[in-house]
Short mmCIF file of C-alpha atoms in Angstrom, two decimals:
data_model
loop_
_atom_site.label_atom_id
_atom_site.label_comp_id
_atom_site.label_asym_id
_atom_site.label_seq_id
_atom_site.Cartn_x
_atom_site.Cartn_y
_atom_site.Cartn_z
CA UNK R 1 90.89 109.26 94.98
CA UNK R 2 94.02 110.33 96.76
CA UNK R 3 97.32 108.64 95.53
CA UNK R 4 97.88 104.99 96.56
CA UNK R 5 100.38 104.81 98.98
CA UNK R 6 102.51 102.39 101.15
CA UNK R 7 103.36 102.64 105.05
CA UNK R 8 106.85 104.12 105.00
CA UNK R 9 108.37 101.93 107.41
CA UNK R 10 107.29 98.89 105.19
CA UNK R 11 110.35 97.04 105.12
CA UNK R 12 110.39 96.84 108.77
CA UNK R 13 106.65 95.80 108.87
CA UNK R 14 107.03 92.73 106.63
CA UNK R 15 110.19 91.71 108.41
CA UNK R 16 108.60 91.99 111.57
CA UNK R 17 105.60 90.63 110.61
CA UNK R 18 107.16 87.38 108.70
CA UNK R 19 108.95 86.85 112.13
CA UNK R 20 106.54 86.42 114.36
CA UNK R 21 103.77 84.57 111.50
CA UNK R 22 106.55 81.95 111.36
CA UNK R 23 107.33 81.78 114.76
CA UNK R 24 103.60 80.92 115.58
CA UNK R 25 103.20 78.31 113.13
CA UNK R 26 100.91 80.61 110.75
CA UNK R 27 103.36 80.23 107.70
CA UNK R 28 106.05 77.71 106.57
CA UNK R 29 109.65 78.48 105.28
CA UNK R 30 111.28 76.24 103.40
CA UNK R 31 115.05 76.40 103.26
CA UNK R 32 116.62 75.80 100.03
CA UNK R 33 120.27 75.03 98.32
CA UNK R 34 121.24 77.62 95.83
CA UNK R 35 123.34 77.48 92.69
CA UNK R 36 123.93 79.53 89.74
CA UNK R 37 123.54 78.26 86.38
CA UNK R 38 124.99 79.99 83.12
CA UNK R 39 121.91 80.50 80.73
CA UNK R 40 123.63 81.80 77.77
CA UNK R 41 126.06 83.43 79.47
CA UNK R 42 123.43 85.10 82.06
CA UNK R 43 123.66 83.86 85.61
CA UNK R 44 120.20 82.34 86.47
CA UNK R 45 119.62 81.48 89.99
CA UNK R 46 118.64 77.58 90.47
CA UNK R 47 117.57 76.66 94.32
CA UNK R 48 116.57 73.08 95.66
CA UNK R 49 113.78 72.71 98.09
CA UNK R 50 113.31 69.06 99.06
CA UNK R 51 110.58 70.09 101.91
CA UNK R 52 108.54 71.23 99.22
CA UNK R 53 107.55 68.85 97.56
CA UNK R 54 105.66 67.72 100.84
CA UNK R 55 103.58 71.12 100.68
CA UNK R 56 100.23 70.43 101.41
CA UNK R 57 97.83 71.11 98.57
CA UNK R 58 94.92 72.94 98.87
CA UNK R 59 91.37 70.76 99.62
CA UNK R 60 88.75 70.71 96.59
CA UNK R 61 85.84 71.69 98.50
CA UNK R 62 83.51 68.52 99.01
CA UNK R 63 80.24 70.31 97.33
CA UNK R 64 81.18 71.04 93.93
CA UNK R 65 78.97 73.98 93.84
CA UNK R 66 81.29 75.65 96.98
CA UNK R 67 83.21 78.55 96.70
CA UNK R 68 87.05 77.41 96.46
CA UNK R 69 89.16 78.68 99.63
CA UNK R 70 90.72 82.09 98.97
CA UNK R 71 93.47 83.01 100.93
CA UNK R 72 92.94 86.16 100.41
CA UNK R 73 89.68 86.90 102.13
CA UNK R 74 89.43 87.44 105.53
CA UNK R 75 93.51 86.46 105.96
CA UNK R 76 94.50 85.64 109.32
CA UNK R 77 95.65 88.86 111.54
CA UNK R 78 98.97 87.47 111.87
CA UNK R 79 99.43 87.49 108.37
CA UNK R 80 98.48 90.98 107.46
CA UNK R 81 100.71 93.49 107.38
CA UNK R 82 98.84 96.41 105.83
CA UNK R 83 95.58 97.75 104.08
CA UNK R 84 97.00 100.06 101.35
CA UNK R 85 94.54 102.97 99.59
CA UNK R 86 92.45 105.62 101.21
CA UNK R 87 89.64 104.14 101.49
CA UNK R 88 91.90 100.73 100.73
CA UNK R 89 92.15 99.42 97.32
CA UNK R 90 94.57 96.53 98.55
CA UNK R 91 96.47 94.22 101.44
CA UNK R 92 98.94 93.33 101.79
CA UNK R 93 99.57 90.04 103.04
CA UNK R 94 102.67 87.57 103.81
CA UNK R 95 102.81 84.73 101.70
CA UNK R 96 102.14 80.98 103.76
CA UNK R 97 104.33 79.23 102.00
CA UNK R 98 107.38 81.08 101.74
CA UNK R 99 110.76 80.44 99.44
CA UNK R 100 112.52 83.55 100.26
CA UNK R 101 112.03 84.80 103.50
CA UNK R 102 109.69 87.97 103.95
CA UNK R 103 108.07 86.80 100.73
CA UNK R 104 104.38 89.01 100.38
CA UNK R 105 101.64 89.74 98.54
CA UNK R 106 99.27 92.72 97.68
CA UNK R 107 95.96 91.44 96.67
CA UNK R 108 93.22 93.45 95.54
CA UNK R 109 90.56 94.54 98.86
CA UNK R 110 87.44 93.15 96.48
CA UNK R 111 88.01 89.81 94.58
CA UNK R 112 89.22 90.74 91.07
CA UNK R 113 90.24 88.34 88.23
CA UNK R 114 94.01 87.20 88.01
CA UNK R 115 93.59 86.71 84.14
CA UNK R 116 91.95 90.09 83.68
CA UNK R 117 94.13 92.88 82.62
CA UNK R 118 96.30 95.27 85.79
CA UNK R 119 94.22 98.16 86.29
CA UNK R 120 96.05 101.44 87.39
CA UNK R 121 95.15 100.80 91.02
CA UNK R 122 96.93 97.63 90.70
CA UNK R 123 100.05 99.08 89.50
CA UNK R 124 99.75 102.63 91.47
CA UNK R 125 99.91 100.18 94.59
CA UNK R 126 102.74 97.84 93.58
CA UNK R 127 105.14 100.68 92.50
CA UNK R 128 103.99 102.53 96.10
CA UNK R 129 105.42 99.34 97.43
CA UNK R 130 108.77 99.18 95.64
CA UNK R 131 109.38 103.56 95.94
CA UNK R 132 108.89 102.32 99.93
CA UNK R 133 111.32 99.69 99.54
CA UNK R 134 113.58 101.50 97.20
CA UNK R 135 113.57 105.00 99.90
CA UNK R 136 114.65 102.77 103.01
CA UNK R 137 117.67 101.54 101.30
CA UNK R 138 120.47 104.14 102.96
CA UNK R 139 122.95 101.47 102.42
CA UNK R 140 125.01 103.78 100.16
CA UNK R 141 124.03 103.12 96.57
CA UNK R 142 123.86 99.04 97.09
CA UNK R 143 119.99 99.36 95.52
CA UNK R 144 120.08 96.05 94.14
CA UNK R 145 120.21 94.50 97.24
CA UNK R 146 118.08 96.64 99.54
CA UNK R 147 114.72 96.93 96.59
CA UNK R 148 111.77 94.95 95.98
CA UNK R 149 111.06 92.76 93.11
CA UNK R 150 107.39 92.80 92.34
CA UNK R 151 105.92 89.90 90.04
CA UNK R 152 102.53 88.95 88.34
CA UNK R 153 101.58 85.70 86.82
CA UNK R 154 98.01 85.73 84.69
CA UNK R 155 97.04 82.72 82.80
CA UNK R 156 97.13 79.36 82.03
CA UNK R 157 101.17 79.07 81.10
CA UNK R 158 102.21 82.04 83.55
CA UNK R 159 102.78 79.44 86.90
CA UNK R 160 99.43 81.42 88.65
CA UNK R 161 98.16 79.35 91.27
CA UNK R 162 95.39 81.72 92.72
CA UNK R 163 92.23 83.27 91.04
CA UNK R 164 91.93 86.46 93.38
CA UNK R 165 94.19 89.17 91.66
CA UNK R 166 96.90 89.86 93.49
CA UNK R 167 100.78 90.58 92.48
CA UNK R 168 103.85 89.26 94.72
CA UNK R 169 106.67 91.06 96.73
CA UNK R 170 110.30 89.97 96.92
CA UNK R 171 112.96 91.74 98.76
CA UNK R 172 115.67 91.48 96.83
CA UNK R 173 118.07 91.47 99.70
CA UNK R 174 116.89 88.12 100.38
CA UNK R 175 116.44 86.66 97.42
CA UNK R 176 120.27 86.27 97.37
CA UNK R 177 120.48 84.09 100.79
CA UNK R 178 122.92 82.11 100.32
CA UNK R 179 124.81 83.03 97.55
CA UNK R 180 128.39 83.67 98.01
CA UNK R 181 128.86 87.72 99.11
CA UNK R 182 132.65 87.66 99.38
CA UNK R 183 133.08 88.14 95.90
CA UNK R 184 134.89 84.82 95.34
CA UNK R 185 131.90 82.36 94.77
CA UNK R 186 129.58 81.16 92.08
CA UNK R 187 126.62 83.61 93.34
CA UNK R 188 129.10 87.08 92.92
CA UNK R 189 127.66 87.50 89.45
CA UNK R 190 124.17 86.93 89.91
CA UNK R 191 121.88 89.98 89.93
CA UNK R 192 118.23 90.87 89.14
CA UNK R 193 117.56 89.52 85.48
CA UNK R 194 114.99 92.90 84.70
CA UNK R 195 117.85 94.77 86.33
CA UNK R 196 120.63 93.73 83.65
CA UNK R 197 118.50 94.36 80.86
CA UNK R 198 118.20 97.50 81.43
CA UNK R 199 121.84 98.28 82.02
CA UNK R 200 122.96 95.89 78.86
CA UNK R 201 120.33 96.41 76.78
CA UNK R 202 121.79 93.83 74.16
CA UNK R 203 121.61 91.34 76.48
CA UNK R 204 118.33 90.45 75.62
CA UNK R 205 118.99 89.08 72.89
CA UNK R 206 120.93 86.56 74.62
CA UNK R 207 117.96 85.32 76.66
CA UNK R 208 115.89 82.41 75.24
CA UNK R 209 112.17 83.76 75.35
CA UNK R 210 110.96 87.14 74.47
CA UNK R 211 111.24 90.04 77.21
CA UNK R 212 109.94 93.23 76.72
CA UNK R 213 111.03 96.53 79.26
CA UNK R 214 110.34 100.13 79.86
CA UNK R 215 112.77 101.95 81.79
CA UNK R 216 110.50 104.12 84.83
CA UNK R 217 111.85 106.21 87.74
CA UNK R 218 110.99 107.53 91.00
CA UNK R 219 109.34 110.51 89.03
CA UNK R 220 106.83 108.52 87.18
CA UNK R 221 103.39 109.01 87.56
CA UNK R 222 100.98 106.48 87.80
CA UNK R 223 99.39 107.09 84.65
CA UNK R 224 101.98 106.59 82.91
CA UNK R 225 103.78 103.88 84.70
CA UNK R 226 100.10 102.09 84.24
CA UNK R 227 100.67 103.13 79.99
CA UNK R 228 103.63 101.80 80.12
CA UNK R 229 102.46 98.34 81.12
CA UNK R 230 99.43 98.47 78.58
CA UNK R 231 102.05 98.59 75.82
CA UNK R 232 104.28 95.93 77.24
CA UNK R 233 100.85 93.84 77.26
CA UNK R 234 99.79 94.82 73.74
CA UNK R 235 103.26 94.27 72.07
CA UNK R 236 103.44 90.66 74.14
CA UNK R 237 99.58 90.21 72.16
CA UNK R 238 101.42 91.23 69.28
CA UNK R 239 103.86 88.70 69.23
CA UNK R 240 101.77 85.50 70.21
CA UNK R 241 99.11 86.79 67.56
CA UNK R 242 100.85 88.60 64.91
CA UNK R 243 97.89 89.32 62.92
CA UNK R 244 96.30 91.76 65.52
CA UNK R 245 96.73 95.09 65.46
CA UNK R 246 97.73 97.19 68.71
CA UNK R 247 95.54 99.28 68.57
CA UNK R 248 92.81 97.00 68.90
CA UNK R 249 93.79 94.94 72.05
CA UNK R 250 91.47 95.72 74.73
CA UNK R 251 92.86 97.17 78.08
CA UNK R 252 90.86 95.90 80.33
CA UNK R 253 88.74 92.94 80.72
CA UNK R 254 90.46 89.05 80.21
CA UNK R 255 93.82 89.16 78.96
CA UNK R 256 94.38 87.40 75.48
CA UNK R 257 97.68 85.50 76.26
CA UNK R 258 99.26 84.36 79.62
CA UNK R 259 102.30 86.41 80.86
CA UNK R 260 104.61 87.41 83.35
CA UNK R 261 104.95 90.99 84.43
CA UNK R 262 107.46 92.43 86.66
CA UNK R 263 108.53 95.42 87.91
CA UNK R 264 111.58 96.95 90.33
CA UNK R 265 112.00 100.79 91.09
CA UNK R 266 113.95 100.89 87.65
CA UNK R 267 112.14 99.11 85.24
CA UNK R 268 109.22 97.26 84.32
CA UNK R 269 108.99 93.90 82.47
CA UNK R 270 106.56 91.71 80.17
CA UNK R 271 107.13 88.23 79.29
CA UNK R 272 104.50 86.02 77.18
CA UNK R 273 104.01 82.74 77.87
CA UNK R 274 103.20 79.60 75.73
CA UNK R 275 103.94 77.15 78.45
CA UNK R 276 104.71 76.73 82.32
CA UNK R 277 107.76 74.60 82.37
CA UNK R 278 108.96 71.39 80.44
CA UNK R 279 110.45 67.75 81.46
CA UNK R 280 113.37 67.45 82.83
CA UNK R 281 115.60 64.75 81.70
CA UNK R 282 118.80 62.69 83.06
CA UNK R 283 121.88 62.39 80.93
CA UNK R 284 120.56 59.05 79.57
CA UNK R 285 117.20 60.94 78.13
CA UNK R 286 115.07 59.59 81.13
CA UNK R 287 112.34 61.65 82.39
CA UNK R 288 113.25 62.38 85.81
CA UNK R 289 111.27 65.52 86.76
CA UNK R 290 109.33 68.65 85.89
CA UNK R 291 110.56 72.03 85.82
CA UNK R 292 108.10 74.75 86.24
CA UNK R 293 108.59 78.89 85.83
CA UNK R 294 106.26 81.87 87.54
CA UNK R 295 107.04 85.52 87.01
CA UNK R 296 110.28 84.69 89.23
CA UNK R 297 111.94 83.65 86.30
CA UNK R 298 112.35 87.20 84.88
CA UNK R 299 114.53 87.84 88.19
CA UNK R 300 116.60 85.06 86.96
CA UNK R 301 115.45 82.45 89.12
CA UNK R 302 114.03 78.99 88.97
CA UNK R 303 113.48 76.41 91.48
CA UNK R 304 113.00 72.40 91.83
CA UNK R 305 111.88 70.31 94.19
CA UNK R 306 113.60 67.13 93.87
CA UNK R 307 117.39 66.03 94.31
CA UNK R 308 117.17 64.50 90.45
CA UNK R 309 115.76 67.43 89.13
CA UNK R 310 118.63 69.37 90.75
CA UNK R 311 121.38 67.21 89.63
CA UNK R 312 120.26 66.52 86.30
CA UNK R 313 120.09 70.50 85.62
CA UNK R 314 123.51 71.46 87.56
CA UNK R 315 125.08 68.65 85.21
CA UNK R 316 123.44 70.06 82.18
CA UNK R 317 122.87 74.23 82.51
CA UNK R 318 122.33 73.50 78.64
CA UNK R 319 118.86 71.92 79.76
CA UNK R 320 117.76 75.32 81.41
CA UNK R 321 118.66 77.24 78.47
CA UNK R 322 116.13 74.44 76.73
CA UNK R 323 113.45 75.37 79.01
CA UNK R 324 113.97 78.46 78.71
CA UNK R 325 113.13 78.12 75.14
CA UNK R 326 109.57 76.42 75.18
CA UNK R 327 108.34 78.97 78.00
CA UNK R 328 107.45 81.89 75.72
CA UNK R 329 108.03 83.18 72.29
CA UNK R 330 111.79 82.66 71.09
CA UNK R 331 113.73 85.99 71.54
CA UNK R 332 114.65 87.80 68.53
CA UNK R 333 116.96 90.95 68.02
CA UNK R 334 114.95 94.60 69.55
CA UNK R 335 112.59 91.74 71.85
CA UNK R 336 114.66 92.68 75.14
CA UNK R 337 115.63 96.08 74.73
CA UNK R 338 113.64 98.52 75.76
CA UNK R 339 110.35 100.45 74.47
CA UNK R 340 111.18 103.85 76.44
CA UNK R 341 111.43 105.69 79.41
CA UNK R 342 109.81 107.35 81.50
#
């Protein structure tokens, strides 16, 4: 098979593309209110979406023997931007109900399992997204702005919310909308969370839950860039089941734990997860909400969607640090650093 690649021009596609879906009513953005938070001394993006909590919820099918509604099969023109693979292997797709603006997806062509392992496909195709992303930025070294941050959620505990595979797109441009650019506001010091780790290694073990990262570059192959995510996902097996050896885990078929996985054009990342989110409490120790985490949360982000929620965690960062904590395994000294590079 010829190597997986993206349309070159696909920054301009998805913008384009997310423009016109939302002006014809095909896909919803909801605005949000942005702060940053202090997790252990790492800035953590927080955002407020009261509109969302009004997002309608997909119908449970009336015969119980129906096929649930993929949204991924047979997507609406307006809301595909691209087949990727010769013959195609994925498409990509905008997301319906989008956070940051010119949110997408790249779902597999033929329905494959989210909880089943990434094969290289998967990962050849995600990275051909981010090297397109990451060769249109000529805005003289600002990277961090102009990439893509790619993220995966498989299991229970990992925030997935569809069964067809498929792994989502953020440009990271817009992911900071509406934080502070001047250089004299709260949002000046907030930056990709996969990103920092790899330039302050130690930093990890600052972080709350286990991360695990392999430096890649433009260079990599997809081989290796798809062995390099096979021993994120064995060491994350590793340390939800100590017991089992390495060598042993399987890599391909179900996965044995839920994680996050995430990728940019410098790094890749590999969180496990023991559980989606946790209460949320006021400073009187009522329960006034639910905070939930995807694969968004190894960018350093986190959202709510009520005004309670967002108060009671602005008045107490301390609270998302707790969170933080009962997500995944507790971090421990070597868990955020990185495994290699390649």
């Amino acid at each position: 098979m010829p190597p997986i690649r993206a349309p070159s021009n696909l920054p301009s596609l998805v913008k384009s593309a997310f423009t016109k879906a939302k002006q014809a009513g095909d896909l919803t953005y909801y605005p949000t209110q942005v702060a940053v938070l202090e997790a252990n001394s790492i800035p953590f993006q927080l955002r407020f979406s009261p509109s969302l909590a009004s997002k309608p919820k997909p119908e449970k099918p009336k015969d119980k023997d129906a096929k649930p509604f993929n949204p991924f099969e047979n997507p609406l023109p307006s809301m595909t931007i691209s087949d990727i693979g010769d013959p195609p292997t994925h498409v990509l797709v905008l997301n319906k109900f989008a956070i940051v603006p010119e949110h997408f997806i790249l779902a597999t062509k033929r329905v494959e399992p989210q909880t089943h392992v990434l094969a290289k496909e998967d990962i050849e195709a995600a990275s051909a997204c981010v090297r397109a992303y990451a060769e249109n930025d000529q805005d003289g070294g600002k990277g961090k702005e102009k990439g893509l941050f790619v993220f995966f959620n498989s299991g229970e505990h990992s925030g997935a919310s569809q069964a067809h595979r498929h792994l989502q797109m953020l440009p990271i441009e817009r992911m900071r909308d509406g934080l502070d650019k001047t250089g004299e506001g709260e949002g000046e010091d907030w930056g990709v969370l996969t990103d920092k780790l790899l330039s302050h290694p130690k930093l990890g073990t600052k972080l709350p839950f286990a991360v695990l990262t392999h430096a890649i570059s433009s260079n990599t192959t997809p081989e290796d860039l798809h062995t390099a995510y096979l021993t994120l996902y064995r060491r994350a097996v590793k340390l939800v089941f100590p017991q089992k050896n390495e060598a042993d885990i399987p890599s391909e078929g179900k996965a044995e734990i839920s994680y996050n996985f995430a990728m940019t054009n410098t790094i890749m990342a590999l969180c496990p997860r023991l559980a989606e989110g946790t209460a949320i409490r006021d400073r009187e120790g009522n329960e006034v909400g639910y905070i939930a985490l995807n694969g968004t949360v190894l960018a350093g982000t986190a959202l709510v969607k009520s005004e309670k929620e967002w108060d009671a965690l602005r008045g107490d960062p301390g609270m998302l640090v707790g969170a933080l904590e009962k997500i995944g395994v507790l971090s421990s000294p070597g868990a955020g650093e990185r495994s290699g590079n390649l």
